Coordinates of C-alpha atoms in Angstrom, one line a residue:
X1 CA 2.6 8.6 0.5
X2 CA 3.6 5.0 1.7
X3 CA 3.1 2.2 -0.7
X4 CA 1.6 0.1 2.1
X5 CA -1.4 2.3 2.4
X6 CA -2.2 1.6 -1.4
X7 CA -3.6 -1.9 -0.7
X8 CA -6.8 -1.8 -2.7
X9 CA -6.9 -2.7 -6.5
X10 CA -9.6 -0.5 -8.3
X11 CA -10.5 0.1 -12.0
X12 CA -11.2 3.4 -13.5
X13 CA -13.9 3.5 -16.3
X14 CA -15.1 6.2 -18.4
X15 CA -18.7 6.5 -20.3
X16 CA -18.2 6.1 -24.1
X17 CA -20.9 7.0 -26.7
X18 CA -20.7 7.2 -30.3
X19 CA -22.4 6.4 -33.6
X20 CA -22.7 3.2 -35.6
X21 CA -20.4 3.7 -38.7
X22 CA -23.0 1.8 -40.9
X23 CA -26.2 3.3 -39.9
X24 CA -25.2 6.6 -38.4
X25 CA -27.4 6.1 -35.4
X26 CA -26.4 6.8 -31.9
X27 CA -24.8 3.7 -30.0
X28 CA -26.0 3.3 -26.4
X29 CA -23.3 4.8 -24.0
X30 CA -21.2 2.1 -22.0
X31 CA -18.5 2.2 -19.4
X32 CA -15.1 1.3 -20.8
X33 CA -12.0 0.4 -18.6
X34 CA -9.4 3.0 -18.6
X35 CA -6.8 1.8 -16.0
X36 CA -6.4 -0.4 -13.0
X37 CA -4.3 0.8 -10.1
X38 CA -3.5 0.3 -6.5
X39 CA -5.2 2.8 -4.1
X40 CA -6.2 3.7 -0.5
X41 CA -9.9 3.6 -0.3
X42 CA -11.3 5.5 2.8
X43 CA -14.9 5.7 3.6
X44 CA -15.8 8.9 5.5
X45 CA -19.6 9.0 6.1
X46 CA -23.0 7.7 5.1
X47 CA -26.7 8.7 5.1
X48 CA -30.2 7.5 4.3
X49 CA -32.8 10.0 2.9
X50 CA -36.1 9.9 1.0
X51 CA -36.3 10.7 -2.7
X52 CA -38.8 9.7 -5.1
X53 CA -41.0 8.1 -2.4
X54 CA -38.3 5.4 -1.6
X55 CA -35.4 5.3 0.8
X56 CA -32.1 5.9 -0.8
X57 CA -28.7 5.6 0.9
X58 CA -25.4 7.3 0.2
X59 CA -21.9 6.9 1.4
X60 CA -18.9 9.3 0.8
X61 CA -15.2 8.9 1.2
X62 CA -11.9 9.5 -0.6
X63 CA -9.6 7.5 -2.8
X64 CA -5.8 8.2 -2.9
X65 CA -3.9 7.0 -5.9
X66 CA -0.4 7.9 -7.3
X67 CA -0.6 10.7 -9.7
X68 CA -1.9 10.1 -13.2
X69 CA -2.6 12.7 -15.8
X70 CA -5.5 10.7 -17.5
X71 CA -8.0 10.6 -14.5
X72 CA -11.0 12.9 -14.8
X73 CA -13.9 13.7 -12.5
X74 CA -16.4 12.3 -15.3
X75 CA -14.9 8.8 -14.7
X76 CA -16.0 6.1 -12.0
X77 CA -14.1 3.7 -10.0
X78 CA -15.0 -0.2 -9.5
X79 CA -13.6 -1.8 -6.4
X80 CA -14.9 -5.3 -6.0
X81 CA -18.6 -5.1 -6.6
X82 CA -18.8 -1.5 -5.5
X83 CA -19.1 1.6 -7.8
X84 CA -17.7 4.9 -6.7
X85 CA -18.7 8.2 -8.5
X86 CA -15.7 10.6 -8.5
X87 CA -16.7 13.9 -7.4
X88 CA -13.4 15.7 -8.2
X89 CA -9.6 15.2 -8.9
X90 CA -7.5 16.9 -6.4
X91 CA -3.8 17.0 -6.8
X92 CA -1.4 16.9 -3.8
X93 CA -0.7 20.3 -2.3
X94 CA 3.1 20.3 -2.4
X95 CA 4.2 19.3 -6.0
X96 CA 0.8 18.6 -7.5
X97 CA 2.4 15.5 -9.1
X98 CA 2.9 13.0 -6.3
X99 CA -0.7 11.7 -5.7
X100 CA -4.3 12.4 -6.4
X101 CA -7.2 12.5 -3.9
X102 CA -10.6 11.5 -5.4
X103 CA -13.6 12.4 -3.3
X104 CA -16.4 9.9 -4.2
X105 CA -20.0 9.2 -3.5
X106 CA -21.4 5.7 -3.8
X107 CA -25.1 4.5 -3.6
X108 CA -27.0 7.2 -5.5
X109 CA -26.9 6.9 -9.4
X110 CA -24.5 4.1 -9.6
X111 CA -24.4 4.4 -13.4

């Protein structure tokens, strides 16, 4: 992987929920920053479709980052004002520890 390909600054977030320690009531889940890294963001395709009597749009693509052990498919990425929902975390085919490929979707269920 060439360092010049990693030209986008992205932020990973995870959904955190819990309980209020005083009242023991559930706290509304919120997205919390986990890491900020350099990445290659590559859009692949997009589509429009009807759902719930409205027109929705969705784009898909992939994000490539250097290997990290703390990235999970339940997280999301923020790049500028765009939200990318991570679909999977795929290690590189040779060593499995050089880089990660993260297929994403955007536009439907932006969290």
